[in-house]
Amino acid sequence: MAQNIIKKSSIQALGYNFITPEYLPEGKDEYYLRKMQDRSGIDYRRLTAYEIEALVKNRNTSDDWNNILVSDAFNPELVKNCKFFGLVRIGKLESCCLEFSDLKFPVGLYNSTIISSDFGDNVVIDNVNYLAHYIIGSEVIIVNVNELATTSYAKFGNGIVKEGEEESIRIWLEICNENGGRSVIPFSGMLPGDAWLWSKYRDDETLLEKFKEFTEQKFNKQRGYYGKVGDRTVIKNCAIIKDVWIGPDAYIKGANKLKNLTIHSGPEGRTQIGEGCELVNGIINHGCRIFYGCKAVRFIMASHSQLKYGARLINSYLGNNATISCCEVLNSLIFPAHEQHHNNSFLCAAVIMGQSNIPAGATIGSNHNSRGADGEIIAGRGFWPGLSVSLKHNSKFASFTILAKGSYSYELNIPIPFSLVSIDEHANRLVVMPGYWFMYNMYALARNAWKYVDRDKRHDRAQLLEYDFLAPDSVNELFDALQLMQLFTGKAWHRKENVEEPFTKEQCIEKGKQLLDEKSPVIHELEIIAEGFENTRRKTVITKIQKAYDLFKEMIVYYGCNHLIELIESSATTKGLSAAMPANPQRQVWLNVGGQLVPAEKVDELRRMVREGGITNWDDVHLWYEQQGAEYAQQKTLHAFASLQEITGIDLQRLDIATLNNLFDTTIATKEWITTAIYTSRAKDYANPYRKMVYDNEKEMENVTGRLDSNSFIKLQQHELESFKTRIAALRERLGKW
């Protein structure tokens, strides 16, 4: 019968031999790494006879009083009922209290078992049943903790292997796919872009091996590192804290189990962990909040992200400024600015590229109806499935796709951005409405873009995040969508006209473009059927295609003109404008690298530099992000000019005053329409009788929901419109003098 293995050793061994002899470098003692980690600056000395007598009188014991070292400002009267083993070093203890929130404790060490640990100045240690191999900062409060201990092989959440350990014990994050085929090694400082690059290019074996080498370089394999609790950190009423590195100013209360973690905290953001949480094998970055019974295993939380109300995060990376509440997330890579607030929401085996919102009742993945592990879901920026949506692997969605409530029983590939996808159960067909956001919910689209910028609390901004809904990635998708709409319209016309002879894809695109550009009335008679959107024989129908087509073109022109206006404002003369205008700009393919938009050719260049040794560590990769961020404004402008030239056919190097004035008029008209659409999409909530019926009168409604004319975001948009018109007027005046 199997039994627990209980080892016996001498009581004199307790607190010593933290690093066993076989792992101790020649000429080093077991404290050599501890001494390197100690940055307190405290000068320690041995106890005086008087101090030993006072400690004994206060019911303290030690295996060897010579191994208790203290600062000159040590007060033995503030150490009571403690058991000391091994080398313990104690800083200043003053007769005062430390107060935090509603807590107030006297400085000192009380009622605790302390093994081979260091303490800064004026700490509170009370009722810690087992405290071993930790370096505690100054003004730290630790009360009512069952176990606070570090092992000699502690990795603090990093996916590394220590001396003498098998490779099989390494921690991997199985993100994006349940079968582990996109696993990455977690490390402190891992950015969303790192996780995406590592998980994406699985055909590039040299790149993957280099990334593993980069991670190994960040850490050494030596055993014997102590755990840390940073200055002013408060820990109370916790059960088990094992192999955890904790930064300054953290607040941990009522946690059940914290094991093998790095918890960053400090001026960049105070991290808090609350009651009932169980967190194992993870990295928690600055400013995170984890409350109320959350469970996380094999995970990374980027800065200022949150887990709340029983959320479960397993084998996943959660991006910056993201929130998950009440639900379960497995095998996922989530880019920054993700929202998931409700219960019974599942997000499994997915790459969600940020600015997303997952609603109550959504079941995304976890079908388990195939012959193997689940596949993958990839969703572009702004993904927003509706209540109780159920999705099947594999599926892929363009930016700003919204899914109406329904069970989507087949794989989906929705390449048209800003679309509403729904199921017409009566006709047994999938319905896609391109441009839904522009037509019916501009308020949410524009407000979200503003909100994400306003709420971005990151201190480390190595990655420049794009929050605007019109950016190189989404604009490229608009161009792709225009061609798809031309293709589907052309095919629909050929079907309606019963054209018998074979017709090519190019002929269909040409015919569809003609009909859509001319706004032909015949379009309203056509059934526009999309191909390749759903893995089933039922139809996928495109609705409101003419309106969406016109809006997509208008938004591309608006995107390009805004950048053109900025260039004109920065140019002193016509010659200066012409010189700044690129010759024959080309629209590049762009990639979303962890929330940062980068031209695909630049990513290829990065991969080449990694393979060939031009980039040799993660710091170099992060510097590359910063360099791309510094170049982004110019690259985006070039993309905008290429888009404007392509959509209008205007040669930007030969602009004349009349053409510029026409572009100004078009841009003002679009800006006015956007501002009006923002207002009207919000005003619907005030006019809807079913929303108003819960209020007895207008005054009650205003006091509950606020006045529409007092909406700060709407007022901001109206102010921006007037400012925009003023800018254009000033440009017209300048152009008249050129």
XYZ file of C-alpha atoms in Angstrom:
738
model
C 0.000 0.000 0.000
C 1.319 3.472 -0.932
C 2.304 5.621 2.009
C 3.287 9.217 2.562
C 7.069 9.483 2.692
C 7.958 11.060 6.024
C 11.676 11.786 6.465
C 13.365 12.203 9.840
C 16.366 14.440 10.430
C 18.139 16.124 13.295
C 16.522 19.189 14.826
C 19.876 20.893 14.315
C 19.342 20.621 10.535
C 16.230 22.812 10.589
C 17.044 26.107 8.886
C 20.320 24.921 7.343
C 21.522 23.292 4.141
C 18.933 25.179 2.065
C 21.179 24.435 -0.888
C 22.246 20.815 -0.680
C 25.989 20.189 -1.141
C 25.748 18.802 -4.680
C 24.285 22.114 -5.927
C 26.563 24.424 -3.945
C 29.320 26.081 -6.061
C 32.870 25.601 -4.852
C 33.903 28.221 -2.346
C 30.312 29.363 -1.685
C 28.147 28.945 1.378
C 24.415 28.317 1.362
C 23.723 32.038 1.766
C 25.630 33.355 -1.269
C 22.491 34.006 -3.346
C 20.632 35.370 -0.317
C 23.409 37.905 0.241
C 23.224 38.926 -3.410
C 19.446 39.391 -3.136
C 19.660 41.513 0.024
C 19.554 45.182 -0.950
C 18.374 46.583 2.376
C 21.677 48.299 3.207
C 21.274 47.338 6.883
C 24.430 46.672 8.919
C 23.838 43.626 11.085
C 25.591 42.577 14.295
C 25.278 39.761 16.804
C 22.996 39.958 19.815
C 24.258 41.265 23.115
C 23.889 39.211 26.274
C 21.208 41.616 27.454
C 19.248 41.196 24.222
C 19.437 37.408 24.417
C 18.215 37.540 28.002
C 15.292 39.783 26.999
C 14.385 37.497 24.093
C 14.384 34.424 26.306
C 12.308 36.259 28.902
C 9.728 36.977 26.159
C 9.403 33.223 25.463
C 11.516 33.220 22.299
C 13.773 30.296 21.399
C 16.593 29.775 18.934
C 18.702 26.817 17.919
C 21.721 29.148 18.054
C 21.509 32.741 19.302
C 24.738 33.498 17.449
C 22.791 33.085 14.205
C 20.369 35.884 15.100
C 21.808 39.092 13.623
C 20.231 42.494 14.222
C 20.658 46.183 13.422
C 21.801 48.701 16.016
C 18.192 49.928 16.318
C 16.882 46.472 17.266
C 14.540 46.329 20.281
C 14.285 42.822 21.825
C 11.175 43.808 23.761
C 9.271 43.797 20.442
C 9.958 40.101 19.744
C 7.716 37.710 21.655
C 6.840 34.030 21.570
C 8.811 33.243 18.388
C 10.891 30.204 17.437
C 13.996 30.903 15.354
C 15.975 28.406 13.289
C 18.976 29.064 11.072
C 20.395 32.453 10.155
C 17.827 35.192 10.849
C 18.591 38.888 10.324
C 16.344 41.579 11.790
C 16.375 45.308 11.072
C 15.216 48.246 13.158
C 12.284 47.678 15.516
C 10.753 50.810 17.023
C 8.027 51.043 19.623
C 5.278 52.199 17.274
C 2.322 50.917 15.254
C 1.874 50.371 11.529
C -1.553 51.300 10.227
C -3.035 50.324 6.863
C -6.685 50.863 5.964
C -8.575 49.661 9.047
C -5.617 47.610 10.336
C -3.364 48.784 13.148
C -0.590 46.563 14.525
C 2.402 47.110 16.825
C 5.780 46.773 15.159
C 7.591 43.565 16.039
C 7.775 39.786 15.622
C 5.156 37.816 17.525
C 3.850 34.250 17.831
C 5.676 32.923 14.778
C 8.081 30.214 13.631
C 10.853 31.871 11.605
C 13.441 29.950 9.616
C 16.461 31.490 7.920
C 14.916 34.795 6.806
C 15.743 38.508 6.627
C 13.617 41.403 7.841
C 13.860 45.091 6.984
C 13.061 47.953 9.321
C 9.888 48.172 11.403
C 8.083 45.083 10.228
C 4.976 43.469 11.699
C 5.124 39.665 11.788
C 2.332 38.176 13.895
C 0.937 34.643 14.003
C 2.845 33.318 10.999
C 2.937 29.602 11.689
C 5.793 28.835 9.312
C 7.974 31.498 7.698
C 11.005 30.119 5.881
C 13.649 31.455 3.485
C 12.174 34.862 2.740
C 13.622 38.345 2.441
C 11.074 40.729 3.940
C 11.246 44.456 3.155
C 10.696 47.399 5.475
C 7.339 48.388 6.984
C 5.805 45.108 5.853
C 2.738 43.757 7.651
C 2.262 39.957 7.677
C -0.376 38.619 10.073
C -2.310 35.359 10.389
C -0.560 33.310 7.715
C -0.287 29.524 7.921
C 2.701 29.079 5.619
C 5.055 31.518 3.933
C 7.940 29.513 2.552
C 10.380 29.176 -0.334
C 12.034 26.026 -1.645
C 15.584 25.965 -2.960
C 14.298 25.221 -6.474
C 11.735 28.052 -6.567
C 11.111 29.491 -10.044
C 8.522 32.140 -9.094
C 6.238 31.290 -12.020
C 8.879 31.341 -14.721
C 9.064 28.358 -17.045
C 12.616 27.413 -16.214
C 14.368 24.258 -15.067
C 16.758 24.250 -12.120
C 19.918 22.208 -11.680
C 19.179 18.510 -11.380
C 15.591 18.796 -12.629
C 14.080 16.960 -15.572
C 12.849 18.892 -18.618
C 9.429 17.356 -18.036
C 8.806 19.585 -15.017
C 9.067 22.793 -17.064
C 5.933 24.964 -16.995
C 4.464 25.715 -20.443
C 1.398 27.798 -21.244
C -0.763 25.876 -23.696
C -2.313 28.970 -25.273
C -4.431 29.195 -28.452
C -4.901 25.441 -28.844
C -5.820 22.692 -26.380
C -3.415 20.141 -27.819
C -0.391 22.164 -26.724
C 0.827 22.738 -30.263
C 1.201 26.482 -29.639
C 2.682 26.299 -26.137
C 5.002 29.047 -24.906
C 7.278 29.284 -21.895
C 6.086 31.959 -19.444
C 8.560 34.478 -18.086
C 8.414 37.645 -16.045
C 8.187 40.547 -18.480
C 6.459 38.610 -21.260
C 4.430 41.008 -23.428
C 1.352 40.102 -25.494
C 3.418 40.433 -28.658
C 5.948 37.908 -27.327
C 3.208 35.368 -26.690
C 1.662 35.915 -30.129
C 4.933 35.672 -32.059
C 5.954 32.535 -30.186
C 2.577 30.826 -30.587
C 1.989 31.876 -34.203
C 4.999 30.809 -36.267
C 5.086 27.103 -35.486
C 6.598 26.282 -38.871
C 9.708 28.320 -38.024
C 11.602 25.873 -35.812
C 14.729 28.018 -35.580
C 12.659 30.968 -34.347
C 10.981 28.813 -31.696
C 14.299 27.472 -30.471
C 15.705 31.010 -30.283
C 12.741 32.166 -28.205
C 13.375 29.295 -25.806
C 17.041 30.312 -25.596
C 16.031 33.936 -24.921
C 13.922 32.763 -22.003
C 16.666 30.563 -20.586
C 19.069 33.527 -20.759
C 16.860 35.612 -18.468
C 17.392 33.213 -15.561
C 20.097 30.949 -14.224
C 19.701 27.380 -13.096
C 21.237 27.857 -9.659
C 19.287 26.679 -6.665
C 18.954 28.743 -3.522
C 17.067 31.936 -4.352
C 14.945 33.251 -1.500
C 11.405 34.501 -1.806
C 10.776 38.208 -1.434
C 8.134 40.465 0.092
C 8.662 44.079 -0.977
C 8.500 47.188 1.180
C 5.115 48.219 2.584
C 3.383 45.080 1.365
C 0.486 43.885 3.524
C -0.412 40.178 3.820
C -3.175 39.046 6.156
C -5.344 36.008 6.867
C -3.844 33.733 4.195
C -3.320 29.976 4.196
C -0.410 28.999 1.930
C 2.092 31.247 0.175
C 4.887 29.148 -1.310
C 7.643 30.057 -3.764
C 6.181 33.509 -4.365
C 8.110 36.684 -5.208
C 6.084 39.764 -4.170
C 6.898 43.353 -5.080
C 6.429 46.452 -2.901
C 3.070 47.933 -1.925
C 1.068 44.785 -2.697
C -2.029 43.906 -0.666
C -2.908 40.244 -0.181
C -5.809 39.275 2.056
C -7.579 35.987 2.639
C -5.944 34.023 -0.174
C -6.232 30.249 0.083
C -3.161 29.307 -1.918
C -0.491 31.236 -3.778
C 2.227 29.014 -5.216
C 5.051 29.494 -7.723
C 4.225 33.088 -8.619
C 5.807 36.413 -9.390
C 3.553 39.225 -8.176
C 4.776 42.570 -9.499
C 3.672 45.632 -7.572
C 4.963 49.115 -6.948
C 4.835 52.664 -8.286
C 3.809 51.348 -11.734
C 0.689 49.912 -10.116
C -0.238 48.337 -6.770
C -1.379 44.729 -7.093
C -4.137 43.337 -4.872
C -5.245 39.746 -4.272
C -8.374 39.060 -2.251
C -10.345 36.434 -0.413
C -10.562 32.809 -1.470
C -8.144 33.051 -4.408
C -6.022 30.101 -5.468
C -3.243 30.990 -7.905
C -0.566 28.563 -9.070
C 2.251 28.788 -11.643
C 1.786 32.329 -12.881
C 3.095 35.824 -13.497
C 1.011 38.725 -12.185
C 2.068 42.151 -13.378
C 1.762 45.638 -11.911
C -1.632 46.995 -10.976
C -3.555 43.722 -11.233
C -6.666 42.998 -9.153
C -7.703 39.441 -8.269
C -10.696 39.112 -5.951
C -13.409 36.826 -4.565
C -12.563 33.190 -5.097
C -10.697 33.330 -8.407
C -8.669 30.350 -9.611
C -5.723 30.631 -12.000
C -3.254 27.946 -13.043
C -0.454 28.336 -15.611
C -1.184 31.910 -16.565
C 0.133 35.391 -17.158
C -1.797 38.533 -16.276
C -0.412 41.623 -18.001
C -0.435 44.926 -16.131
C -3.687 46.408 -14.861
C -5.758 43.344 -15.718
C -8.381 41.900 -13.395
C -9.927 38.599 -12.327
C -13.088 38.865 -10.241
C -16.019 36.932 -8.782
C -14.888 33.341 -9.130
C -13.242 33.667 -12.553
C -11.023 30.792 -13.699
C -7.975 31.453 -15.880
C -6.078 28.356 -17.028
C -3.263 27.981 -19.567
C -3.910 31.524 -20.758
C -2.390 34.958 -21.260
C -4.607 37.910 -20.263
C -3.611 41.223 -21.852
C -3.253 44.677 -20.309
C -6.293 46.586 -19.051
C -8.497 43.492 -19.418
C -11.170 42.151 -17.067
C -12.591 38.663 -16.621
C -15.387 38.051 -14.109
C -17.444 35.023 -13.076
C -16.380 32.708 -15.851
C -13.850 30.258 -17.230
C -11.098 30.960 -19.743
C -8.882 28.143 -20.984
C -6.079 27.860 -23.535
C -6.459 31.438 -24.730
C -4.285 34.356 -25.761
C -6.164 37.579 -25.072
C -4.831 40.925 -26.282
C -5.286 44.169 -24.289
C -8.615 45.875 -23.534
C -10.749 42.751 -23.232
C -14.007 42.731 -21.235
C -15.770 39.628 -19.917
C -18.037 40.450 -17.016
C -20.755 37.827 -16.758
C -21.311 34.282 -15.610
C -21.511 31.175 -17.780
C -19.199 32.716 -20.344
C -16.529 30.458 -21.743
C -13.580 31.338 -23.916
C -11.579 28.278 -24.887
C -8.708 27.740 -27.336
C -8.841 31.231 -28.822
C -6.816 34.235 -29.917
C -8.883 37.330 -29.132
C -7.131 40.404 -30.520
C -8.356 43.017 -28.083
C -11.076 45.644 -27.593
C -13.448 42.706 -27.218
C -16.480 42.017 -25.063
C -17.753 38.526 -24.214
C -21.340 38.461 -22.877
C -23.305 36.280 -20.490
C -24.040 32.751 -21.603
C -21.544 32.704 -24.471
C -20.030 29.301 -25.171
C -16.976 29.820 -27.287
C -15.250 26.536 -27.994
C -15.222 23.351 -25.902
C -17.316 21.310 -28.301
C -15.530 17.996 -27.733
C -17.480 16.458 -30.589
C -14.522 15.794 -32.853
C -11.882 13.097 -32.962
C -9.312 15.174 -31.122
C -8.738 18.235 -28.981
C -10.636 21.386 -29.845
C -9.339 23.608 -32.630
C -8.937 27.367 -32.565
C -10.930 30.565 -32.804
C -9.252 33.748 -34.052
C -11.097 37.029 -33.618
C -9.864 40.426 -34.791
C -10.110 43.624 -32.769
C -13.525 44.592 -31.456
C -15.010 41.072 -31.352
C -18.438 41.176 -29.709
C -20.604 38.031 -29.616
C -24.131 38.477 -28.292
C -25.895 36.874 -25.338
C -25.811 33.074 -25.258
C -23.851 32.774 -28.481
C -22.374 29.338 -29.098
C -19.434 28.992 -31.486
C -17.655 26.005 -32.956
C -13.958 25.553 -33.651
C -12.395 26.420 -36.060
C -13.753 29.899 -36.675
C -12.241 33.223 -37.722
C -13.646 36.753 -37.573
C -12.599 40.076 -39.092
C -12.281 43.167 -36.923
C -15.365 44.494 -35.146
C -17.601 41.511 -35.835
C -20.753 41.316 -33.738
C -22.725 38.069 -33.465
C -26.441 38.047 -32.661
C -27.754 35.524 -30.151
C -27.783 32.025 -31.564
C -26.178 28.623 -31.753
C -23.662 28.685 -34.591
C -23.304 24.969 -35.195
C -20.841 25.209 -38.074
C -17.394 26.651 -38.507
C -17.432 30.327 -39.506
C -15.054 32.499 -41.508
C -16.339 36.083 -41.520
C -13.856 38.251 -43.511
C -15.988 41.418 -43.684
C -15.333 43.814 -40.773
C -17.899 45.850 -38.830
C -20.531 43.181 -39.609
C -23.535 41.858 -37.737
C -23.859 38.077 -38.132
C -27.162 36.394 -37.328
C -29.138 33.225 -38.038
C -32.469 33.324 -39.859
C -33.976 30.182 -38.370
C -37.181 30.399 -40.432
C -35.330 30.478 -43.754
C -32.432 28.336 -42.457
C -29.732 30.724 -43.557
C -26.860 32.760 -42.161
C -27.277 36.524 -42.545
C -24.371 38.976 -42.635
C -24.974 42.731 -42.513
C -21.723 44.563 -43.372
C -21.239 47.964 -41.788
C -23.728 47.350 -38.984
C -21.624 49.357 -36.513
C -21.542 52.383 -38.832
C -25.263 52.204 -39.533
C -26.691 51.530 -36.088
C -24.164 51.762 -33.249
C -21.626 54.464 -34.013
C -21.897 55.700 -30.420
C -20.489 52.445 -29.018
C -17.843 52.162 -31.732
C -16.506 55.691 -31.223
C -16.884 55.702 -27.438
C -15.017 52.424 -27.063
C -12.074 53.780 -29.075
C -11.967 56.806 -26.750
C -12.536 54.711 -23.616
C -9.635 52.337 -24.239
C -7.191 55.230 -24.561
C -8.589 56.898 -21.455
C -8.336 53.692 -19.403
C -4.896 52.565 -20.541
C -2.974 52.594 -17.260
C 0.191 50.905 -18.475
C 3.466 52.241 -17.156
C 5.586 50.100 -19.482
C 4.474 51.061 -22.983
C 7.021 49.127 -25.008
C 4.136 48.114 -27.250
C 2.190 50.972 -28.831
C -1.429 49.831 -28.816
C -3.868 50.959 -31.521
C -7.428 51.631 -30.359
C -8.878 53.568 -33.326
C -11.443 51.541 -35.265
C -9.980 52.951 -38.499
C -6.410 51.718 -38.633
C -4.246 49.809 -41.114
C -5.623 46.399 -40.127
C -9.310 47.295 -40.302
C -8.909 49.510 -43.393
C -7.201 46.646 -45.242
C -10.171 44.487 -44.309
C -12.492 47.164 -45.705
C -10.679 46.935 -49.044
C -10.942 43.139 -49.008
C -14.632 43.445 -48.164
C -15.263 45.821 -51.069
C -13.870 43.270 -53.496
C -15.904 40.481 -51.905
C -19.055 42.566 -52.197
C -18.264 43.243 -55.857
C -17.677 39.521 -56.441
C -20.875 38.402 -54.716
C -22.939 41.104 -56.439
C -21.540 40.171 -59.837
C -22.314 36.494 -59.278
C -25.830 37.342 -58.117
C -26.421 39.407 -61.273
C -25.176 36.576 -63.519
C -27.518 34.163 -61.747
C -30.462 36.514 -62.114
C -29.753 37.083 -65.801
C -29.368 33.328 -66.359
C -26.012 33.807 -68.008
C -25.177 30.374 -69.343
C -21.645 30.710 -70.644
C -18.871 30.340 -68.038
C -17.933 33.563 -66.296
C -14.702 34.216 -64.438
C -14.133 35.667 -60.994
C -12.651 38.781 -62.597
C -15.764 39.266 -64.762
C -17.984 38.982 -61.695
C -15.890 41.522 -59.793
C -15.995 43.910 -62.734
C -19.772 43.599 -63.119
C -20.377 43.894 -59.380
C -18.179 46.988 -59.169
C -20.095 48.592 -62.025
C -23.462 47.920 -60.388
C -22.380 49.080 -56.933
C -20.531 52.190 -58.131
C -23.562 53.173 -60.229
C -25.938 52.338 -57.355
C -27.981 50.317 -59.829
C -31.585 49.671 -58.727
C -31.176 46.084 -59.876
C -29.070 45.406 -56.762
C -32.241 45.507 -54.648
C -33.631 42.661 -56.752
C -30.619 40.421 -56.240
C -30.111 37.776 -53.586
C -26.479 38.377 -52.620
C -25.022 35.051 -51.532
C -21.599 34.842 -49.882
C -19.362 31.838 -50.321
C -16.943 30.372 -47.792
C -18.421 32.105 -44.755
C -19.876 28.982 -43.110
C -19.000 25.299 -43.353
C -22.465 24.162 -44.391
C -24.687 23.875 -47.455
C -27.184 26.468 -46.269
C -27.002 29.946 -47.756
C -25.111 32.898 -46.357
C -26.927 36.050 -47.431
C -25.450 39.565 -47.445
C -27.953 42.304 -46.617
C -27.859 46.072 -47.181
C -24.880 45.615 -49.457
C -25.236 48.932 -51.306
C -25.328 50.962 -48.117
C -22.400 49.041 -46.646
C -20.405 49.390 -49.870
C -20.868 53.156 -49.901
C -20.055 53.454 -46.192
C -16.904 51.382 -46.492
C -15.624 53.596 -49.316
C -16.575 56.724 -47.392
C -14.751 55.557 -44.256
C -11.594 54.764 -46.248
C -11.659 58.261 -47.765
C -12.229 59.734 -44.299
C -9.272 57.747 -42.910
C -6.994 58.925 -45.710
C -8.125 62.549 -45.644
C -7.529 62.913 -41.916
C -3.890 62.026 -42.451
C -3.699 64.267 -45.505
C -5.036 67.185 -43.475
C -2.392 66.610 -40.801
C 0.326 66.652 -43.458
C -0.982 69.882 -45.013
C -1.084 71.517 -41.561
C 2.592 70.669 -41.061
C 3.634 71.949 -44.519
C 4.627 75.562 -45.005
C 4.375 75.722 -48.798
C 3.008 73.874 -51.789
C 6.512 72.665 -52.576
C 6.882 71.387 -49.045
C 3.606 69.499 -49.370
C 4.653 67.967 -52.683
C 8.028 66.965 -51.277
C 6.409 65.310 -48.252
C 3.910 63.391 -50.390
C 5.179 59.856 -51.077
C 5.572 58.760 -54.692
C 3.307 55.847 -55.561
C 2.520 54.725 -51.974
C 1.580 51.046 -51.637
C -0.866 49.538 -49.188
C 1.011 46.979 -47.086
C -0.255 43.923 -45.235
C -0.377 44.616 -41.498
C -0.430 42.238 -38.520
C -1.809 42.659 -35.022
C 1.161 41.718 -32.824
C -0.333 41.604 -29.345
C -2.371 44.771 -29.887
C 0.417 46.613 -31.720
C -0.070 46.979 -35.482
C 3.061 46.234 -37.507
C 3.606 45.809 -41.273
C 3.923 42.123 -42.127
C 7.258 42.707 -43.848
C 8.634 44.173 -40.616
C 7.549 41.064 -38.712
C 9.296 38.924 -41.321
C 12.385 41.073 -40.820
C 12.202 40.531 -37.052
C 11.982 36.775 -37.527
C 14.984 36.847 -39.840
C 17.017 38.893 -37.350
C 16.153 36.440 -34.566
C 17.122 33.457 -36.698
C 20.394 35.025 -37.863
C 21.466 36.427 -34.490
C 20.787 40.112 -35.061
C 18.366 39.953 -32.121
C 19.738 37.925 -29.231
C 17.346 38.324 -26.277
C 13.870 39.424 -25.238
C 15.115 42.917 -24.399
C 16.100 43.267 -28.064
C 12.625 42.110 -29.108
C 11.036 44.674 -26.797
C 13.330 47.374 -28.171
C 12.123 46.352 -31.642
C 8.538 46.953 -30.483
C 9.541 50.431 -29.333
C 11.236 51.136 -32.650
C 8.143 50.030 -34.550
C 6.032 52.200 -32.264
C 8.248 55.199 -33.025
C 7.795 54.576 -36.760
C 4.076 53.807 -36.549
C 2.745 57.315 -37.131
C 4.728 57.676 -40.346
C 3.918 54.144 -41.516
C 0.230 54.670 -40.783
C 0.281 57.939 -42.727
C 1.835 56.198 -45.739
C -0.822 53.515 -45.491
C -3.538 56.176 -45.299
C -2.201 57.938 -48.415
C -2.004 54.644 -50.308
C -5.576 53.871 -49.250
C -6.830 57.318 -50.279
C -5.120 57.141 -53.636
C -6.403 53.632 -54.278
C -10.019 54.344 -53.322
C -10.305 57.691 -55.140
C -7.881 57.252 -58.050
C -6.398 60.670 -57.242
C -2.668 61.138 -57.823
C -1.688 62.706 -54.505
C 1.504 64.185 -55.957
C -0.592 66.238 -58.367
C -3.159 67.637 -56.002
C -4.661 70.976 -56.940
C -6.668 73.396 -54.836
C -10.005 72.322 -56.330
C -9.341 68.647 -55.552
C -8.231 69.485 -52.019
C -11.369 71.536 -51.422
C -13.511 68.639 -52.651
C -11.700 66.288 -50.265
C -12.212 68.787 -47.436
C -15.932 68.954 -48.191
C -16.170 65.161 -48.227
C -14.299 64.830 -44.945
C -16.426 67.456 -43.190
C -19.588 65.734 -44.425
C -18.358 62.394 -43.062
C -17.360 63.960 -39.752
C -20.810 65.567 -39.470
C -22.472 62.260 -40.282
C -20.350 60.406 -37.673
C -21.183 63.011 -35.016
C -24.884 62.811 -35.854
C -24.770 59.011 -35.894
C -23.127 58.986 -32.458
C -25.952 61.145 -31.134
C -28.823 59.300 -32.810
C -27.581 55.817 -31.855
C -27.547 56.936 -28.206
C -30.793 58.883 -28.499
C -32.636 55.673 -29.426
C -32.293 54.557 -25.813
C -34.134 57.685 -24.674
C -36.929 57.363 -27.258
C -37.567 53.628 -26.939
C -40.942 53.255 -25.161
C -39.909 49.900 -23.703
C -36.931 51.535 -22.040
C -39.024 54.459 -20.831
C -41.859 52.347 -19.433
C -39.991 51.525 -16.204
C -40.004 55.217 -15.250
C -43.113 57.084 -14.114
C -41.980 60.352 -15.604
C -39.220 62.082 -17.537
C -37.620 63.472 -14.386
C -37.205 60.004 -12.871
C -35.626 58.720 -16.077
C -33.184 61.630 -16.240
C -32.147 61.138 -12.612
C -31.503 57.437 -13.247
C -29.891 57.481 -16.698
C -28.725 61.077 -17.000
C -29.802 63.644 -19.545
C -28.978 62.971 -23.168
C -27.891 66.561 -23.725
C -25.513 66.228 -20.753
C -23.730 63.173 -22.116
C -20.043 64.084 -21.840
C -18.910 61.906 -24.739
C -21.537 63.315 -27.113
C -20.583 66.851 -26.085
C -16.929 65.981 -26.687
C -17.740 64.755 -30.210
C -19.726 67.877 -31.002
C -16.843 70.027 -29.773
C -14.398 68.020 -31.916
C -16.624 68.567 -34.963
C -16.550 72.337 -34.495
C -12.781 72.248 -33.948
C -12.397 70.163 -37.092
C -14.377 72.683 -39.139
C -12.210 75.472 -37.763
C -9.066 73.586 -38.791
C -10.415 73.099 -42.320
C -11.352 76.764 -42.596
C -7.832 77.744 -41.577
C -6.397 75.352 -44.181
C -8.578 76.791 -46.918
C -7.320 80.253 -46.027
C -3.697 79.099 -46.130
C -4.189 77.294 -49.431
C -5.616 80.453 -50.922
C -2.298 82.191 -50.183
C -0.084 79.422 -51.594
